[in-house]
Amino acid sequence: MEIASNNSSNDHHRPKSLLKSTSTNSFRLRSESLNSLRLRRIFDLFDTNGDSFITVDEISRALIILGLDTDISDLDSMIKSYVRPGNSGLTYEDFVSLHRSIDDLVFGGAVDHVEQEESKEEQEEADLTEAFKVFDENKDGFISAKELQIVLGKLGFTEASEMGRVEMMISSVDLNHDGRVDFSEFKDMMKVLK
């Protein structure tokens, strides 16, 4: 992965290159509630020391763990262009600004408002399907407690270490009491989170 900054004298920064490979819209979540939740979780995961700042070192370590090759000097240059004077790293708000710039670059910016309204429900359904697939590791159409535990562990959540807590999470949204979460139950849960 190559990351670079296109520095200018104004405050509007845009990375000039993010991915070596072609990206697809399947990674773009247009649902604001899903996007905010995802970004907050990513920020918290990257902020390994819990100081509410993400440093270049923290991002670099996270990208290495994810198996993404980075050029540290390009990463440093880009990140520093978003860090406010006096701060030791990116605040959550800075991180959101960086994400928006990358999103605009990779996915072509904002979607036409009329097009967005016409396909809002379709897009939300597609976003939910993509999110569900992350948890449905064996692709059987259900999220089991074990699958949820695996994903929570990958995301660094402490709840993953206690199967009893994971099972409680499943049972709290398992409307038909079959011990697992189907797509309909997952959608209902996500609507509540909006």
Coordinates of N, CA and C in Angstrom, one line a residue:
M1 N 0.8 -1.2 0.0 CA 0.0 0.0 0.0 C 0.9 1.2 0.0
E2 N 0.6 2.1 -0.9 CA 1.4 3.4 -0.9 C 0.5 4.5 -0.5
I3 N 0.9 5.3 0.4 CA 0.1 6.4 0.8 C 1.0 7.7 0.7
A4 N 0.4 8.7 0.1 CA 1.2 9.9 0.0 C 0.2 11.1 0.2
S5 N 0.8 12.3 0.4 CA 0.0 13.5 0.6 C 0.2 14.5 -0.5
N6 N -0.8 15.2 -0.8 CA -0.7 16.2 -1.8 C -0.8 17.5 -1.0
N7 N 0.3 18.0 -0.4 CA 0.2 19.2 0.5 C 0.0 20.4 -0.3
S8 N -0.8 21.3 0.2 CA -1.0 22.6 -0.4 C -1.0 23.6 0.7
S9 N -1.1 24.9 0.4 CA -1.0 25.9 1.4 C -2.4 26.0 2.2
N10 N -3.4 25.5 1.6 CA -4.7 25.6 2.3 C -4.9 24.4 3.2
D11 N -6.1 24.3 3.9 CA -6.3 23.2 4.8 C -7.0 22.0 4.2
H12 N -7.3 22.1 2.9 CA -7.9 20.9 2.2 C -6.8 20.0 1.7
H13 N -6.7 18.8 2.3 CA -5.7 17.9 2.0 C -6.3 16.7 1.3
R14 N -5.6 16.1 0.3 CA -6.1 14.9 -0.4 C -4.9 14.0 -0.6
P15 N -5.1 12.8 -0.2 CA -4.0 11.8 -0.5 C -4.0 11.5 -2.0
K16 N -2.8 11.4 -2.6 CA -2.8 11.2 -4.1 C -2.8 9.8 -4.5
S17 N -2.4 8.9 -3.6 CA -2.4 7.5 -3.9 C -2.6 6.7 -2.7
L18 N -3.6 5.8 -2.7 CA -3.9 5.0 -1.5 C -3.7 3.5 -1.8
L19 N -4.2 3.0 -2.8 CA -4.2 1.5 -3.1 C -3.5 1.2 -4.4
K20 N -2.6 0.2 -4.4 CA -2.0 -0.2 -5.6 C -3.0 -1.0 -6.5
S21 N -3.9 -1.7 -5.8 CA -4.9 -2.5 -6.5 C -6.2 -1.7 -6.7
T22 N -7.0 -2.2 -7.6 CA -8.3 -1.6 -7.9 C -9.3 -1.8 -6.7
S23 N -10.0 -0.8 -6.3 CA -10.9 -0.9 -5.3 C -12.4 -1.0 -5.8
T24 N -13.3 -1.5 -5.0 CA -14.7 -1.6 -5.4 C -15.6 -0.8 -4.5
N25 N -16.8 -0.5 -4.9 CA -17.7 0.2 -4.0 C -18.2 -0.7 -2.9
S26 N -17.9 -2.0 -2.9 CA -18.4 -2.9 -1.9 C -17.8 -2.5 -0.5
F27 N -16.7 -1.7 -0.5 CA -16.1 -1.3 0.7 C -16.6 0.0 1.2
R28 N -17.4 0.7 0.4 CA -17.9 2.0 0.7 C -19.3 1.9 1.4
L29 N -19.4 2.2 2.6 CA -20.7 2.2 3.3 C -21.3 3.6 3.3
R30 N -22.4 3.7 2.6 CA -23.1 5.0 2.5 C -24.0 5.2 3.7
S31 N -24.3 4.2 4.5 CA -25.2 4.4 5.7 C -24.3 5.1 6.7
E32 N -24.8 6.3 7.1 CA -24.0 7.2 8.0 C -23.8 6.5 9.4
S33 N -24.8 5.8 9.9 CA -24.7 5.2 11.2 C -23.7 4.1 11.2
L34 N -23.7 3.3 10.1 CA -22.7 2.2 10.0 C -21.3 2.7 9.8
N35 N -21.2 3.8 9.0 CA -19.9 4.4 8.8 C -19.3 5.0 10.0
S36 N -20.1 5.7 10.8 CA -19.7 6.4 12.0 C -19.2 5.3 13.0
L37 N -20.0 4.3 13.2 CA -19.7 3.2 14.1 C -18.4 2.5 13.7
R38 N -18.3 2.2 12.4 CA -17.1 1.6 11.9 C -15.8 2.5 12.1
L39 N -15.9 3.8 11.8 CA -14.8 4.7 11.9 C -14.4 4.8 13.4
R40 N -15.4 4.9 14.3 CA -15.1 5.0 15.7 C -14.3 3.8 16.2
R41 N -14.8 2.6 15.8 CA -14.1 1.4 16.2 C -12.7 1.3 15.7
I42 N -12.5 1.7 14.4 CA -11.2 1.6 13.8 C -10.3 2.6 14.5
F43 N -10.8 3.8 14.8 CA -10.0 4.8 15.6 C -9.6 4.2 16.9
D44 N -10.5 3.7 17.6 CA -10.2 3.1 19.0 C -9.2 2.0 18.9
L45 N -9.3 1.1 17.8 CA -8.4 0.0 17.7 C -7.0 0.5 17.4
F46 N -6.9 1.6 16.5 CA -5.6 2.1 16.2 C -5.0 2.9 17.3
D47 N -5.8 3.5 18.2 CA -5.3 4.2 19.4 C -4.9 3.3 20.5
T48 N -3.8 2.6 20.3 CA -3.4 1.5 21.2 C -3.1 1.9 22.6
N49 N -2.6 3.2 22.8 CA -2.3 3.6 24.2 C -3.5 4.3 24.8
G50 N -4.6 4.5 24.1 CA -5.8 5.1 24.7 C -5.7 6.6 25.0
D51 N -4.8 7.3 24.3 CA -4.7 8.7 24.6 C -5.5 9.7 23.8
S52 N -6.4 9.1 23.0 CA -7.4 9.8 22.1 C -6.7 10.5 20.9
F53 N -5.4 10.0 20.6 CA -4.7 10.5 19.4 C -4.2 9.2 18.7
I54 N -4.2 9.2 17.4 CA -3.5 8.2 16.6 C -2.3 8.7 16.0
T55 N -1.1 8.1 16.4 CA 0.1 8.6 15.8 C 0.5 7.8 14.6
V56 N 1.5 8.3 13.9 CA 2.0 7.6 12.7 C 2.4 6.2 13.1
D57 N 3.1 6.1 14.2 CA 3.6 4.7 14.6 C 2.4 3.8 14.9
E58 N 1.3 4.3 15.5 CA 0.2 3.4 15.8 C -0.5 3.0 14.5
I59 N -0.6 3.9 13.5 CA -1.2 3.5 12.2 C -0.3 2.6 11.5
S60 N 1.0 2.8 11.5 CA 1.9 1.9 10.8 C 1.8 0.5 11.4
R61 N 1.8 0.4 12.7 CA 1.7 -0.9 13.4 C 0.4 -1.6 13.0
A62 N -0.7 -0.9 13.0 CA -2.0 -1.5 12.6 C -2.0 -2.0 11.2
L63 N -1.4 -1.2 10.3 CA -1.4 -1.6 8.9 C -0.5 -2.8 8.7
I64 N 0.6 -2.9 9.4 CA 1.5 -4.1 9.3 C 0.7 -5.3 9.8
I65 N 0.0 -5.2 10.9 CA -0.8 -6.3 11.4 C -1.8 -6.7 10.4
L66 N -2.4 -5.8 9.7 CA -3.4 -6.1 8.7 C -2.8 -6.6 7.4
G67 N -1.4 -6.7 7.3 CA -0.7 -7.2 6.2 C -0.6 -6.2 5.0
L68 N -0.7 -4.9 5.3 CA -0.7 -3.9 4.3 C 0.7 -3.2 4.3
D69 N 1.3 -3.2 3.2 CA 2.7 -2.7 3.0 C 2.6 -1.2 2.9
T70 N 3.3 -0.5 3.8 CA 3.3 1.0 3.8 C 4.7 1.6 3.6
D71 N 4.7 2.7 3.0 CA 6.0 3.5 3.0 C 5.9 4.5 4.1
I72 N 6.7 4.3 5.2 CA 6.6 5.1 6.4 C 6.7 6.6 6.1
S73 N 7.6 7.0 5.2 CA 7.7 8.4 5.0 C 6.5 9.0 4.3
D74 N 5.9 8.3 3.4 CA 4.7 8.8 2.8 C 3.5 8.8 3.8
L75 N 3.5 7.8 4.6 CA 2.4 7.7 5.7 C 2.6 8.9 6.6
D76 N 3.9 9.1 7.0 CA 4.2 10.2 8.0 C 3.8 11.6 7.4
S77 N 4.1 11.8 6.1 CA 3.8 13.0 5.4 C 2.3 13.2 5.3
M78 N 1.5 12.2 5.0 CA 0.1 12.3 4.9 C -0.6 12.6 6.2
I79 N -0.2 11.8 7.2 CA -0.8 11.9 8.5 C -0.5 13.3 9.1
K80 N 0.7 13.7 9.0 CA 1.1 15.0 9.6 C 0.3 16.2 9.0
S81 N -0.1 16.0 7.7 CA -0.9 17.1 7.1 C -2.3 17.2 7.7
Y82 N -2.7 16.2 8.4 CA -4.1 16.2 9.1 C -4.0 16.5 10.6
V83 N -2.8 16.4 11.2 CA -2.6 16.7 12.6 C -2.7 18.2 12.9
R84 N -3.5 18.6 13.8 CA -3.6 20.0 14.1 C -2.4 20.4 14.9
P85 N -2.0 21.7 14.8 CA -0.8 22.2 15.5 C -1.0 21.9 17.0
G86 N 0.1 21.5 17.6 CA 0.1 21.2 19.1 C -0.4 19.8 19.5
N87 N -0.9 19.1 18.5 CA -1.4 17.7 18.8 C -0.3 16.7 18.5
S88 N -0.3 15.6 19.2 CA 0.8 14.6 18.9 C 0.3 13.6 17.9
G89 N -0.9 13.6 17.5 CA -1.4 12.7 16.4 C -2.8 13.2 16.0
L90 N -3.5 12.3 15.3 CA -4.8 12.6 14.8 C -5.8 12.4 15.9
T91 N -6.7 13.4 16.0 CA -7.9 13.3 16.9 C -8.9 12.5 16.1
Y92 N -10.0 12.1 16.7 CA -11.1 11.4 16.0 C -11.6 12.2 14.8
E93 N -11.8 13.5 15.1 CA -12.3 14.4 14.0 C -11.3 14.5 12.8
D94 N -10.0 14.5 13.2 CA -9.0 14.6 12.1 C -9.0 13.3 11.3
F95 N -9.2 12.1 12.0 CA -9.3 10.8 11.4 C -10.5 10.8 10.4
V96 N -11.6 11.3 10.8 CA -12.8 11.4 10.0 C -12.5 12.2 8.7
S97 N -11.8 13.3 8.9 CA -11.4 14.2 7.7 C -10.5 13.4 6.8
L98 N -9.5 12.7 7.3 CA -8.6 11.9 6.5 C -9.4 10.8 5.8
H99 N -10.3 10.2 6.4 CA -11.1 9.1 5.8 C -12.0 9.7 4.7
R100 N -12.6 10.9 4.9 CA -13.4 11.5 3.8 C -12.5 11.8 2.6
S101 N -11.3 12.3 2.8 CA -10.4 12.6 1.7 C -10.1 11.3 0.9
I102 N -9.8 10.2 1.6 CA -9.4 9.0 1.0 C -10.7 8.4 0.3
D103 N -11.8 8.5 0.9 CA -13.1 8.1 0.3 C -13.4 8.8 -1.0
D104 N -13.2 10.1 -1.0 CA -13.4 10.9 -2.2 C -12.4 10.5 -3.3
L105 N -11.2 10.3 -2.9 CA -10.2 9.9 -3.9 C -10.5 8.5 -4.5
V106 N -10.7 7.5 -3.6 CA -10.9 6.2 -4.1 C -12.2 5.9 -4.7
F107 N -13.3 6.5 -4.2 CA -14.6 6.2 -4.7 C -15.2 7.4 -5.5
G108 N -14.5 8.4 -5.8 CA -15.0 9.5 -6.6 C -15.8 10.5 -6.0
G109 N -15.7 10.7 -4.7 CA -16.4 11.8 -4.0 C -17.8 11.5 -3.7
A110 N -18.5 12.6 -3.4 CA -19.9 12.5 -3.0 C -20.8 11.9 -4.2
V111 N -21.8 11.2 -3.8 CA -22.8 10.7 -4.8 C -23.8 11.7 -5.0
D112 N -24.3 11.8 -6.3 CA -25.4 12.7 -6.6 C -26.5 12.5 -5.6
H113 N -27.1 13.6 -5.1 CA -28.1 13.5 -4.0 C -29.4 12.8 -4.5
V114 N -29.8 13.1 -5.8 CA -31.0 12.4 -6.3 C -30.7 10.9 -6.4
E115 N -29.6 10.5 -7.0 CA -29.2 9.1 -7.1 C -29.1 8.5 -5.7
Q116 N -28.6 9.2 -4.7 CA -28.5 8.6 -3.4 C -29.9 8.4 -2.8
E117 N -30.8 9.3 -3.0 CA -32.1 9.1 -2.4 C -32.8 8.0 -3.1
E118 N -32.7 7.8 -4.4 CA -33.4 6.7 -5.1 C -32.9 5.4 -4.7
S119 N -31.6 5.3 -4.4 CA -31.0 4.0 -4.1 C -30.7 3.8 -2.6
K120 N -31.2 4.7 -1.7 CA -30.8 4.7 -0.3 C -31.1 3.3 0.3
E121 N -32.3 2.9 0.1 CA -32.7 1.6 0.7 C -31.9 0.4 0.1
E122 N -31.7 0.4 -1.2 CA -30.9 -0.6 -1.8 C -29.5 -0.6 -1.3
Q123 N -28.9 0.6 -1.1 CA -27.6 0.7 -0.6 C -27.5 0.3 0.8
E124 N -28.4 0.7 1.7 CA -28.4 0.2 3.1 C -28.5 -1.3 3.2
E125 N -29.3 -1.9 2.3 CA -29.5 -3.3 2.3 C -28.1 -4.0 1.9
A126 N -27.5 -3.4 0.9 CA -26.2 -3.9 0.4 C -25.1 -3.7 1.5
D127 N -25.1 -2.6 2.2 CA -24.2 -2.4 3.3 C -24.4 -3.4 4.4
L128 N -25.6 -3.6 4.8 CA -25.9 -4.6 5.8 C -25.5 -6.0 5.4
T129 N -25.7 -6.3 4.1 CA -25.3 -7.6 3.6 C -23.8 -7.8 3.8
E130 N -23.1 -6.7 3.4 CA -21.6 -6.8 3.5 C -21.2 -6.9 4.9
A131 N -21.8 -6.2 5.8 CA -21.5 -6.3 7.2 C -21.8 -7.6 7.8
F132 N -22.9 -8.2 7.4 CA -23.3 -9.5 7.9 C -22.3 -10.6 7.4
K133 N -21.8 -10.4 6.2 CA -20.8 -11.4 5.7 C -19.5 -11.4 6.5
V134 N -19.2 -10.3 7.1 CA -18.0 -10.2 7.9 C -18.1 -11.2 9.1
F135 N -19.3 -11.2 9.7 CA -19.5 -12.0 10.8 C -19.8 -13.5 10.5
D136 N -20.5 -13.7 9.3 CA -20.9 -15.1 8.9 C -19.7 -15.8 8.3
E137 N -18.7 -16.1 9.1 CA -17.4 -16.7 8.6 C -17.6 -17.9 7.8
N138 N -18.5 -18.8 8.1 CA -18.6 -20.1 7.4 C -19.7 -20.0 6.2
K139 N -20.2 -18.8 6.1 CA -21.1 -18.5 4.9 C -22.4 -19.4 4.9
D140 N -22.9 -19.7 6.1 CA -24.1 -20.6 6.1 C -25.4 -19.7 6.3
G141 N -25.2 -18.4 6.3 CA -26.4 -17.5 6.4 C -26.8 -17.2 7.9
F142 N -26.0 -17.6 8.8 CA -26.2 -17.3 10.2 C -24.9 -16.9 10.9
I143 N -25.1 -16.1 12.0 CA -24.0 -15.8 12.8 C -24.1 -16.6 14.1
S144 N -23.2 -17.5 14.4 CA -23.2 -18.2 15.6 C -22.3 -17.5 16.7
A145 N -22.5 -18.0 17.9 CA -21.7 -17.4 19.0 C -20.2 -17.5 18.7
K146 N -19.8 -18.6 18.2 CA -18.4 -18.9 17.9 C -17.9 -17.9 16.8
E147 N -18.7 -17.7 15.8 CA -18.3 -16.8 14.7 C -18.2 -15.3 15.3
L148 N -19.1 -15.0 16.1 CA -19.1 -13.6 16.7 C -17.9 -13.5 17.6
Q149 N -17.5 -14.5 18.3 CA -16.4 -14.5 19.2 C -15.1 -14.3 18.3
I150 N -15.0 -15.0 17.2 CA -13.8 -14.9 16.3 C -13.7 -13.5 15.8
V151 N -14.7 -12.9 15.3 CA -14.7 -11.5 14.8 C -14.4 -10.5 15.9
L152 N -15.0 -10.6 17.0 CA -14.7 -9.7 18.1 C -13.3 -9.8 18.5
G153 N -12.7 -11.0 18.5 CA -11.3 -11.2 18.8 C -10.4 -10.5 17.8
K154 N -10.7 -10.7 16.5 CA -9.9 -10.0 15.5 C -10.0 -8.5 15.6
L155 N -11.1 -8.0 16.1 CA -11.3 -6.5 16.3 C -10.7 -6.0 17.6
G156 N -10.2 -7.0 18.4 CA -9.6 -6.6 19.7 C -10.6 -6.3 20.8
F157 N -11.8 -6.8 20.7 CA -12.8 -6.6 21.8 C -12.6 -7.6 22.9
T158 N -12.5 -7.1 24.2 CA -12.3 -8.0 25.3 C -13.4 -9.0 25.5
E159 N -14.6 -8.7 25.0 CA -15.7 -9.6 25.2 C -15.5 -10.9 24.5
A160 N -14.6 -11.0 23.6 CA -14.3 -12.2 22.8 C -13.7 -13.3 23.7
S161 N -13.1 -12.9 24.8 CA -12.5 -13.9 25.7 C -13.5 -14.6 26.6
E162 N -14.7 -14.1 26.6 CA -15.7 -14.7 27.5 C -16.9 -15.2 26.6
M163 N -17.0 -16.5 26.4 CA -18.0 -17.1 25.6 C -19.4 -16.8 26.2
G164 N -19.5 -16.7 27.5 CA -20.8 -16.4 28.1 C -21.3 -15.1 27.7
R165 N -20.4 -14.1 27.6 CA -20.8 -12.7 27.2 C -21.2 -12.7 25.7
V166 N -20.5 -13.5 24.9 CA -20.8 -13.6 23.5 C -22.1 -14.2 23.2
E167 N -22.4 -15.3 24.0 CA -23.7 -15.9 23.9 C -24.8 -15.0 24.3
M168 N -24.6 -14.2 25.3 CA -25.6 -13.2 25.7 C -25.9 -12.2 24.6
M169 N -24.8 -11.8 23.9 CA -25.0 -10.9 22.8 C -25.9 -11.5 21.7
I170 N -25.6 -12.8 21.4 CA -26.4 -13.5 20.4 C -27.9 -13.6 20.9
S171 N -28.1 -14.0 22.1 CA -29.5 -14.2 22.6 C -30.2 -12.9 22.7
S172 N -29.5 -11.7 22.8 CA -30.2 -10.5 22.9 C -30.9 -10.0 21.6
V173 N -30.4 -10.6 20.5 CA -31.0 -10.3 19.2 C -31.6 -11.5 18.5
D174 N -31.5 -12.6 19.1 CA -32.0 -13.9 18.5 C -33.5 -14.0 18.8
L175 N -34.3 -13.5 17.9 CA -35.8 -13.4 18.1 C -36.4 -14.8 18.0
N176 N -35.9 -15.7 17.2 CA -36.6 -17.0 17.1 C -35.9 -18.1 18.0
H177 N -35.0 -17.6 18.8 CA -34.4 -18.5 19.9 C -33.7 -19.8 19.3
D178 N -33.1 -19.7 18.1 CA -32.4 -20.8 17.6 C -30.9 -20.8 17.9
G179 N -30.5 -19.9 18.7 CA -29.1 -19.8 19.2 C -28.1 -19.2 18.2
R180 N -28.6 -18.5 17.1 CA -27.8 -17.9 16.2 C -28.6 -16.7 15.6
V181 N -27.9 -15.8 14.9 CA -28.5 -14.6 14.3 C -28.6 -14.8 12.8
D182 N -29.8 -14.7 12.3 CA -30.0 -14.7 10.8 C -30.0 -13.3 10.3
F183 N -30.0 -13.1 9.0 CA -29.9 -11.8 8.4 C -31.0 -10.9 8.8
S184 N -32.2 -11.4 8.9 CA -33.3 -10.5 9.4 C -33.1 -10.0 10.8
E185 N -32.7 -10.9 11.7 CA -32.4 -10.4 13.0 C -31.2 -9.4 13.1
F186 N -30.3 -9.6 12.2 CA -29.1 -8.7 12.1 C -29.6 -7.4 11.7
K187 N -30.5 -7.3 10.6 CA -31.0 -6.1 10.2 C -31.8 -5.3 11.3
D188 N -32.6 -6.1 12.0 CA -33.4 -5.4 13.1 C -32.4 -4.8 14.1
M189 N -31.4 -5.5 14.4 CA -30.4 -5.1 15.4 C -29.7 -3.8 14.9
M190 N -29.4 -3.7 13.6 CA -28.7 -2.6 13.1 C -29.6 -1.4 13.0
K191 N -30.9 -1.6 12.8 CA -31.9 -0.5 12.7 C -32.0 0.2 14.1
V192 N -31.9 -0.6 15.2 CA -31.9 -0.1 16.5 C -30.7 0.8 16.8
L193 N -29.6 0.4 16.2 CA -28.3 1.1 16.4 C -28.3 2.5 15.7
K194 N -29.2 2.7 14.7 CA -29.2 3.9 13.9 C -29.4 5.1 14.8

